[in-house]
Amino acid sequence: FTALLQAKQSAASGWASRDDLRGLEILIVEDNLTNSTILRHYATSWQMGVTCVENAREALAVLECAGRAGRHFDLALVDWKLPGMNGLELLKIIKKDYPGIKTFVVTAFDEENKKAAETIGCDAFFAKPIGLDALKKKVIEVLSHTERRMKTLVKSQVLEGAPQAKLLFILE
């Protein structure tokens, strides 16, 4: 027999289109305690798994540890201005080393910074202060877009006759 198998999808798949962020993992990189607390509150109110760190070095350590443990993050919400390595440099590393993570930039700065973030492939840009509804709407929009794209790719691969695995099961 032939079985068509689909690659495992992240927790984001299927949930974002239902306006439900429960179970997604978010990494918040924010050095301001008040802002970090607000963002953590937003994410936990949506029943997301939340990890908060204060700088890029800590963020990279968390990502590396998570990867070794077989965990992943669906989103990284990164402040532009961080102590040490800035948010833009961190985003470049995340995009290169962890391409499955959707990245959002949070800043008090202007449109010039938005263009720089978009150039490196940032998925969303927010000026502080961030509203609860605006953030949730953008998270859902970005994840829904990703889900639609994955479905299109899977469908087009099947239609184009992409190689399929054949499995033989022997039961004793």
XYZ file of N, CA, C and O in Angstrom:
688
model
N 0.844 -1.177 0.000
C 0.000 0.000 0.000
C 0.889 1.240 0.000
O 2.061 1.174 0.309
N 0.302 2.365 -0.339
C 1.017 3.633 -0.366
C 0.362 4.577 0.630
O -0.863 4.667 0.673
N 1.197 5.233 1.415
C 0.679 6.208 2.380
C 1.322 7.548 2.107
O 2.535 7.629 1.933
N 0.527 8.576 2.034
C 1.028 9.933 1.869
C 1.138 10.553 3.249
O 0.147 10.702 3.953
N 2.363 10.869 3.664
C 2.603 11.411 4.989
C 2.957 12.878 4.892
O 3.629 13.299 3.959
N 2.518 13.631 5.880
C 2.807 15.064 5.928
C 3.767 15.324 7.070
O 3.665 14.725 8.127
N 4.713 16.242 6.851
C 5.671 16.595 7.889
C 4.938 17.164 9.093
O 3.920 17.827 8.965
N 5.496 16.883 10.287
C 4.919 17.422 11.514
C 4.963 18.934 11.455
O 5.959 19.533 11.096
N 3.868 19.543 11.837
C 3.790 20.994 11.826
C 3.946 21.511 13.241
O 3.699 20.808 14.204
N 4.350 22.754 13.355
C 4.512 23.358 14.676
C 3.159 23.567 15.329
O 2.114 23.431 14.702
N 3.204 23.911 16.603
C 1.970 24.175 17.339
C 1.173 25.303 16.683
O -0.030 25.391 16.831
N 1.860 26.172 15.960
C 1.189 27.307 15.332
C 0.209 26.852 14.260
O -0.811 27.468 14.043
N 0.515 25.756 13.588
C -0.308 25.323 12.481
C -1.698 24.927 12.949
O -1.869 24.175 13.881
N -2.699 25.435 12.292
C -4.068 25.079 12.607
C -4.673 25.930 13.703
O -5.861 26.124 13.744
N -3.894 26.441 14.608
C -4.427 27.203 15.727
C -4.612 28.663 15.379
O -5.577 29.270 15.764
N -3.664 29.217 14.666
C -3.716 30.650 14.393
C -4.974 31.020 13.631
O -5.581 32.040 13.887
N -5.393 30.168 12.706
C -6.573 30.500 11.916
C -7.845 30.458 12.760
O -8.846 30.983 12.371
N -7.778 29.812 13.928
C -8.951 29.747 14.801
C -8.888 30.807 15.891
O -9.611 30.725 16.864
N -7.980 31.773 15.747
C -7.867 32.843 16.728
C -7.509 32.285 18.106
O -7.968 32.760 19.118
N -6.698 31.241 18.145
C -6.336 30.574 19.386
C -4.824 30.406 19.416
O -4.267 29.681 18.613
N -4.165 31.049 20.357
C -2.705 31.004 20.432
C -2.218 30.058 21.524
O -1.016 29.965 21.775
N -3.132 29.347 22.136
C -2.808 28.426 23.223
C -1.749 27.414 22.770
O -1.865 26.813 21.718
N -0.711 27.272 23.594
C 0.303 26.268 23.325
C 1.491 26.748 22.508
O 2.487 26.054 22.406
N 1.396 27.920 21.902
C 2.544 28.449 21.170
C 3.629 28.857 22.158
O 3.345 29.247 23.288
N 4.865 28.774 21.728
C 5.998 29.171 22.569
C 6.556 30.490 22.059
O 6.867 30.624 20.873
N 6.685 31.455 22.974
C 7.202 32.772 22.609
C 8.414 33.109 23.468
O 8.428 32.850 24.667
N 9.417 33.657 22.821
C 10.603 34.166 23.500
C 10.526 35.682 23.457
O 10.467 36.279 22.379
N 10.505 36.294 24.639
C 10.452 37.753 24.736
C 11.827 38.239 25.166
O 12.336 37.826 26.207
N 12.424 39.109 24.337
C 13.743 39.660 24.631
C 13.555 41.156 24.862
O 13.430 41.935 23.920
N 13.529 41.534 26.125
C 13.210 42.911 26.517
C 13.954 43.242 27.807
O 13.809 42.523 28.801
N 14.747 44.306 27.797
C 15.533 44.657 28.977
C 14.782 45.538 29.964
O 15.181 45.655 31.120
N 13.668 46.120 29.561
C 12.887 46.958 30.456
C 11.883 46.074 31.194
O 11.020 45.447 30.575
N 11.998 46.044 32.534
C 11.161 45.156 33.339
C 9.673 45.429 33.160
O 8.867 44.499 33.060
N 9.273 46.678 33.090
C 7.860 47.017 32.919
C 7.339 46.490 31.582
O 6.289 45.835 31.522
N 8.082 46.746 30.513
C 7.661 46.263 29.191
C 7.632 44.739 29.145
O 6.707 44.145 28.581
N 8.633 44.112 29.717
C 8.699 42.659 29.746
C 7.505 42.075 30.501
O 6.893 41.094 30.058
N 7.159 42.687 31.611
C 6.018 42.231 32.412
C 4.715 42.353 31.627
O 3.875 41.441 31.644
N 4.542 43.459 30.927
C 3.333 43.660 30.118
C 3.249 42.621 29.007
O 2.206 41.990 28.810
N 4.351 42.419 28.300
C 4.355 41.445 27.202
C 4.122 40.028 27.725
O 3.404 39.239 27.103
N 4.728 39.698 28.867
C 4.507 38.378 29.478
C 3.017 38.219 29.821
O 2.426 37.170 29.571
N 2.427 39.262 30.380
C 1.003 39.212 30.733
C 0.139 38.970 29.486
O -0.791 38.149 29.512
N 0.424 39.686 28.418
C -0.316 39.480 27.172
C -0.240 38.015 26.748
O -1.249 37.374 26.476
N 0.991 37.494 26.652
C 1.195 36.137 26.142
C 0.573 35.081 27.057
O -0.038 34.125 26.570
N 0.703 35.243 28.362
C 0.106 34.259 29.265
C -1.424 34.342 29.243
O -2.088 33.325 29.416
N -1.969 35.520 28.980
C -3.428 35.625 28.879
C -3.946 34.863 27.660
O -5.110 34.466 27.629
N -3.084 34.649 26.683
C -3.433 33.854 25.496
C -3.031 32.395 25.665
O -3.096 31.613 24.715
N -2.564 32.046 26.862
C -2.147 30.685 27.203
C -0.973 30.206 26.360
O -0.881 29.043 25.980
N -0.067 31.126 26.078
C 1.163 30.792 25.371
C 2.226 30.419 26.400
O 2.194 30.882 27.535
N 3.179 29.596 25.990
C 4.345 29.329 26.813
C 5.293 30.509 26.654
O 5.604 30.899 25.533
N 5.739 31.097 27.755
C 6.518 32.331 27.693
C 7.883 32.155 28.348
O 7.981 31.633 29.460
N 8.915 32.609 27.650
C 10.254 32.706 28.210
C 10.705 34.141 28.002
O 10.677 34.636 26.873
N 11.114 34.807 29.078
C 11.591 36.190 28.998
C 13.067 36.251 29.351
O 13.494 35.622 30.323
N 13.815 36.999 28.568
C 15.221 37.262 28.850
C 15.482 38.748 28.658
O 14.697 39.448 28.013
N 16.604 39.224 29.218
C 16.894 40.659 29.203
C 17.844 41.114 28.109
O 17.985 42.313 27.889
N 18.528 40.177 27.429
C 19.489 40.600 26.413
C 19.679 39.517 25.360
O 19.190 38.392 25.507
N 20.411 39.870 24.323
C 20.607 38.967 23.188
C 21.419 37.730 23.574
O 21.125 36.626 23.103
N 22.418 37.913 24.410
C 23.254 36.779 24.830
C 22.395 35.717 25.513
O 22.494 34.530 25.214
N 21.519 36.150 26.431
C 20.622 35.214 27.106
C 19.651 34.564 26.109
O 19.340 33.380 26.220
N 19.168 35.338 25.161
C 18.238 34.806 24.153
C 18.894 33.691 23.350
O 18.287 32.627 23.136
N 20.118 33.913 22.921
C 20.814 32.888 22.137
C 21.078 31.636 22.971
O 20.965 30.511 22.462
N 21.391 31.811 24.248
C 21.603 30.659 25.130
C 20.308 29.862 25.299
O 20.319 28.620 25.248
N 19.187 30.550 25.460
C 17.891 29.881 25.603
C 17.544 29.121 24.321
O 17.090 27.969 24.373
N 17.754 29.750 23.178
C 17.462 29.086 21.905
C 18.320 27.840 21.716
O 17.822 26.797 21.269
N 19.579 27.935 22.059
C 20.473 26.789 21.917
C 20.062 25.646 22.847
O 19.988 24.493 22.429
N 19.771 25.965 24.099
C 19.332 24.940 25.063
C 18.022 24.299 24.621
O 17.856 23.080 24.719
N 17.100 25.118 24.158
C 15.813 24.594 23.700
C 16.018 23.635 22.530
O 15.407 22.562 22.479
N 16.877 24.024 21.600
C 17.155 23.168 20.446
C 17.735 21.822 20.859
O 17.343 20.776 20.332
N 18.654 21.840 21.813
C 19.252 20.587 22.293
C 18.217 19.702 22.982
O 18.319 18.484 22.946
N 17.232 20.330 23.609
C 16.192 19.584 24.319
C 15.031 19.182 23.406
O 14.054 18.591 23.859
N 15.113 19.547 22.136
C 14.045 19.202 21.199
C 12.850 20.132 21.263
O 11.795 19.831 20.722
N 12.994 21.268 21.925
C 11.925 22.260 21.997
C 12.146 23.319 20.926
O 13.248 23.482 20.433
N 11.129 24.024 20.608
C 11.266 25.124 19.653
C 10.397 26.296 20.092
O 9.468 26.134 20.876
N 10.711 27.442 19.565
C 9.895 28.638 19.781
C 9.187 28.954 18.480
O 9.769 28.841 17.395
N 7.934 29.360 18.592
C 7.166 29.770 17.425
C 7.419 31.233 17.093
O 7.397 31.610 15.926
N 7.637 32.037 18.152
C 7.796 33.480 17.987
C 8.935 33.991 18.851
O 9.173 33.479 19.940
N 9.593 35.040 18.353
C 10.549 35.801 19.159
C 10.135 37.267 19.055
O 10.052 37.819 17.960
N 9.849 37.863 20.192
C 9.480 39.271 20.268
C 10.701 39.992 20.827
O 11.072 39.782 21.973
N 11.351 40.802 20.001
C 12.660 41.353 20.330
C 12.625 42.876 20.382
O 12.195 43.527 19.423
N 13.110 43.425 21.489
C 13.269 44.865 21.622
C 14.435 45.298 20.736
O 15.438 44.600 20.599
N 14.313 46.455 20.115
C 15.363 46.964 19.239
C 16.616 47.326 20.020
O 17.717 46.946 19.660
N 16.425 48.051 21.104
C 17.562 48.553 21.870
C 17.786 47.664 23.090
O 17.029 47.705 24.052
N 18.836 46.854 23.010
C 19.187 45.934 24.084
C 20.611 46.231 24.549
O 21.431 46.723 23.765
N 20.936 45.895 25.790
C 22.320 46.058 26.232
C 23.219 45.045 25.512
O 22.802 43.929 25.235
N 24.429 45.456 25.186
C 25.322 44.564 24.438
C 24.898 44.513 22.984
O 24.726 45.539 22.332
N 24.672 43.322 22.469
C 24.216 43.143 21.089
C 22.807 43.707 20.950
O 21.922 43.394 21.741
N 22.578 44.546 19.934
C 21.240 45.122 19.772
C 20.272 44.128 19.137
O 20.662 43.064 18.664
N 19.006 44.502 19.144
C 17.964 43.628 18.638
C 18.112 43.283 17.160
O 17.811 42.165 16.748
N 18.586 44.207 16.366
C 18.763 43.955 14.936
C 19.802 42.861 14.706
O 19.592 41.948 13.898
N 20.912 42.924 15.424
C 21.949 41.889 15.287
C 21.411 40.532 15.746
O 21.695 39.502 15.124
N 20.644 40.545 16.829
C 20.037 39.297 17.303
C 19.095 38.731 16.250
O 19.098 37.520 15.981
N 18.282 39.573 15.628
C 17.352 39.111 14.596
C 18.082 38.468 13.423
O 17.621 37.468 12.874
N 19.202 39.039 13.044
C 19.987 38.448 11.952
C 20.398 37.020 12.293
O 20.310 36.117 11.458
N 20.828 36.808 13.529
C 21.246 35.473 13.959
C 20.053 34.525 14.021
O 20.124 33.381 13.546
N 18.947 34.997 14.567
C 17.758 34.145 14.647
C 17.296 33.740 13.250
O 16.995 32.570 13.002
N 17.246 34.691 12.333
C 16.803 34.386 10.963
C 17.735 33.379 10.286
O 17.287 32.523 9.533
N 19.022 33.481 10.580
C 20.004 32.576 9.969
C 19.994 31.201 10.624
O 19.929 30.181 9.933
N 20.030 31.157 11.941
C 20.194 29.897 12.657
C 18.882 29.219 13.062
O 18.870 28.020 13.328
N 17.800 29.983 13.129
C 16.502 29.449 13.555
C 15.409 29.965 12.607
O 14.520 30.716 13.015
N 15.467 29.578 11.345
C 14.564 30.170 10.344
C 13.083 29.881 10.567
O 12.238 30.579 10.019
N 12.724 28.916 11.383
C 11.319 28.613 11.631
C 10.652 29.540 12.626
O 9.438 29.518 12.776
N 11.441 30.357 13.310
C 10.885 31.255 14.314
C 10.420 32.545 13.641
O 11.174 33.188 12.918
N 9.194 32.911 13.904
C 8.680 34.193 13.424
C 9.217 35.282 14.346
O 9.248 35.118 15.565
N 9.657 36.390 13.771
C 10.290 37.442 14.566
C 9.498 38.739 14.499
O 9.078 39.172 13.435
N 9.322 39.329 15.676
C 8.636 40.599 15.815
C 9.590 41.561 16.502
O 10.213 41.205 17.489
N 9.689 42.781 15.987
C 10.513 43.813 16.596
C 9.624 44.790 17.344
O 8.574 45.181 16.848
N 10.080 45.160 18.530
C 9.380 46.148 19.341
C 10.356 47.294 19.585
O 11.497 47.066 19.985
N 9.922 48.519 19.320
C 10.830 49.646 19.482
C 10.075 50.943 19.750
O 8.900 51.059 19.427
N 10.790 51.859 20.314
C 10.251 53.211 20.492
C 10.722 54.097 19.350
O 10.423 55.280 19.310
N 11.449 53.530 18.400
C 12.036 54.299 17.314
C 11.101 54.397 16.116
O 9.991 53.900 16.132
N 11.592 54.942 15.028
C 10.749 55.345 13.895
C 10.783 54.410 12.697
O 11.272 53.292 12.757
N 10.282 54.915 11.585
C 10.161 54.161 10.341
C 11.504 53.701 9.768
O 11.569 52.670 9.116
N 12.563 54.442 10.008
C 13.882 54.049 9.500
C 14.269 52.677 10.062
O 14.785 51.830 9.356
N 13.980 52.474 11.335
C 14.279 51.185 11.953
C 13.367 50.088 11.407
O 13.784 48.942 11.277
N 12.147 50.444 11.086
C 11.222 49.468 10.503
C 11.773 48.943 9.186
O 11.746 47.741 8.927
N 12.295 49.832 8.369
C 12.859 49.415 7.080
C 14.052 48.489 7.276
O 14.199 47.495 6.570
N 14.900 48.795 8.250
C 16.064 47.948 8.528
C 15.611 46.558 8.990
O 16.175 45.543 8.571
N 14.592 46.504 9.835
C 14.080 45.224 10.324
C 13.453 44.417 9.190
O 13.655 43.204 9.087
N 12.710 45.075 8.331
C 12.091 44.385 7.199
C 13.142 43.857 6.225
O 12.961 42.800 5.630
N 14.232 44.586 6.077
C 15.305 44.165 5.178
C 15.879 42.813 5.576
O 16.232 42.006 4.722
N 15.970 42.556 6.878
C 16.518 41.267 7.314
C 15.455 40.190 7.457
O 15.754 39.073 7.858
N 14.212 40.515 7.149
C 13.165 39.507 7.137
C 12.299 39.437 8.375
O 11.646 38.418 8.620
N 12.259 40.494 9.143
C 11.403 40.535 10.325
C 9.942 40.398 9.889
O 9.533 40.952 8.876
N 9.161 39.636 10.663
C 7.779 39.370 10.282
C 6.799 40.452 10.702
O 5.723 40.574 10.118
N 7.141 41.226 11.741
C 6.259 42.303 12.191
C 7.067 43.327 12.972
O 8.108 43.012 13.546
N 6.573 44.546 12.976
C 7.261 45.671 13.620
C 6.244 46.437 14.434
O 5.176 46.776 13.933
N 6.560 46.702 15.700
C 5.654 47.440 16.568
C 6.367 48.607 17.212
O 7.478 48.460 17.720
N 5.704 49.740 17.234
C 6.192 50.891 17.986
C 5.557 50.828 19.369
O 4.389 50.471 19.516
N 6.363 51.142 20.377
C 5.845 51.159 21.753
C 4.996 52.393 21.944
O 5.298 53.431 21.372
N 3.963 52.340 22.718
C 3.473 51.165 23.444
C 2.668 50.238 22.528
O 2.063 50.679 21.554
N 2.672 48.967 22.860
C 1.968 47.960 22.066
C 0.616 47.691 22.705
O 0.530 47.428 23.892
N -0.422 47.711 21.889
C -1.750 47.377 22.386
C -1.985 45.877 22.330
O -1.487 45.193 21.432
N -2.707 45.373 23.276
C -3.009 43.950 23.376
C -3.657 43.415 22.102
O -3.209 42.428 21.524
N -4.695 44.085 21.638
C -5.413 43.609 20.452
C -4.568 43.688 19.190
O -4.612 42.793 18.354
N -3.787 44.756 19.044
C -2.944 44.903 17.854
C -1.895 43.804 17.797
O -1.630 43.235 16.727
N -1.295 43.487 18.935
C -0.283 42.425 18.970
C -0.907 41.077 18.641
O -0.393 40.331 17.809
N -2.021 40.766 19.262
C -2.668 39.475 19.009
C -3.080 39.356 17.544
O -2.869 38.314 16.915
N -3.633 40.412 17.009
C -4.060 40.389 15.605
C -2.877 40.110 14.683
O -2.973 39.317 13.752
N -1.737 40.749 14.946
C -0.560 40.569 14.092
C 0.021 39.166 14.235
O 0.425 38.558 13.249
N 0.055 38.634 15.454
C 0.541 37.265 15.662
C -0.313 36.291 14.862
O 0.199 35.439 14.135
N -1.617 36.439 14.964
C -2.527 35.553 14.232
C -2.345 35.720 12.729
O -2.294 34.737 11.981
N -2.204 36.952 12.273
C -2.022 37.212 10.838
C -0.755 36.540 10.313
O -0.778 35.863 9.287
N 0.345 36.705 11.017
C 1.622 36.130 10.578
C 1.557 34.607 10.591
O 1.983 33.946 9.638
N 1.013 34.028 11.644
C 0.936 32.570 11.727
C -0.061 32.001 10.726
O 0.174 30.938 10.157
N -1.152 32.691 10.478
C -2.122 32.226 9.489
C -1.520 32.244 8.098
O -1.732 31.335 7.308
N -0.752 33.279 7.797
C -0.075 33.364 6.505
C 0.880 32.190 6.330
O 0.936 31.570 5.283
N 1.606 31.856 7.383
C 2.545 30.733 7.337
C 1.801 29.433 7.109
O 2.217 28.602 6.310
N 0.679 29.244 7.786
C -0.104 28.022 7.643
C -0.635 27.889 6.216
O -0.549 26.822 5.609
N -1.168 28.977 5.654
C -1.679 28.935 4.278
C -0.560 28.598 3.303
O -0.742 27.826 2.377
N 0.622 29.170 3.533
C 1.765 28.913 2.661
C 2.188 27.447 2.731
O 2.478 26.823 1.727
N 2.196 26.878 3.944
C 2.566 25.469 4.100
C 1.579 24.576 3.361
O 1.980 23.644 2.672
N 0.279 24.865 3.479
C -0.723 24.061 2.801
C -0.553 24.150 1.287
O -0.682 23.168 0.581
N -0.263 25.345 0.790
C -0.049 25.536 -0.639
C 1.168 24.746 -1.104
O 1.136 24.091 -2.142
N 2.253 24.800 -0.347
C 3.468 24.063 -0.711
C 3.217 22.562 -0.719
O 3.636 21.863 -1.637
N 2.544 22.059 0.290
C 2.252 20.628 0.351
C 1.386 20.228 -0.828
O 1.659 19.251 -1.515
N 0.355 21.013 -1.115
C -0.544 20.714 -2.221
C 0.205 20.758 -3.555
O 0.063 19.878 -4.381
N 1.061 21.774 -3.742
C 1.769 21.887 -5.014
C 2.792 20.780 -5.178
O 3.017 20.304 -6.279
N 3.393 20.315 -4.090
C 4.358 19.218 -4.200
C 3.665 17.941 -4.639
O 4.175 17.205 -5.460
N 2.478 17.687 -4.118
C 1.741 16.496 -4.499
C 1.322 16.599 -5.960
O 1.486 15.668 -6.730
N 0.825 17.758 -6.374
C 0.374 17.933 -7.744
C 1.516 17.871 -8.739
O 1.352 17.391 -9.842
N 2.689 18.330 -8.346
C 3.828 18.325 -9.257
C 4.548 16.987 -9.269
O 5.569 16.840 -9.912
N 4.047 16.027 -8.537
C 4.647 14.699 -8.532
C 5.946 14.638 -7.758
O 6.861 13.912 -8.142
N 6.047 15.379 -6.682
C 7.249 15.332 -5.851
C 7.443 13.909 -5.347
O 6.490 13.162 -5.170
N 8.683 13.510 -5.128
C 8.941 12.141 -4.653
C 8.173 11.848 -3.368
O 8.071 12.693 -2.496
N 7.625 10.657 -3.309
C 6.898 10.237 -2.122
C 7.603 9.034 -1.526
O 8.184 8.228 -2.246
N 7.563 8.935 -0.241
C 8.186 7.802 0.431
C 7.269 6.594 0.340
O 6.048 6.715 0.416
N 7.857 5.443 0.172
C 7.099 4.198 0.225
C 7.581 3.455 1.456
O 8.773 3.327 1.689
N 6.629 3.038 2.254
C 6.952 2.366 3.507
C 6.495 0.935 3.462
O 5.424 0.618 2.939
N 7.281 0.068 4.039
C 6.930 -1.328 4.149
C 6.850 -1.648 5.637
O 7.851 -1.457 6.359
N 5.712 -2.077 6.079
C 5.546 -2.438 7.482
C 5.488 -3.961 7.572
O 4.726 -4.611 6.870
N 6.313 -4.515 8.432
C 6.292 -5.952 8.663
C 5.898 -6.166 10.109
O 6.583 -5.718 11.022
N 4.799 -6.792 10.323
C 4.297 -7.051 11.661
C 4.472 -8.514 11.995
O 4.155 -9.392 11.180
N 4.973 -8.784 13.144
C 5.154 -10.179 13.565
C 4.104 -10.576 14.551
O 3.601 -9.850 15.316
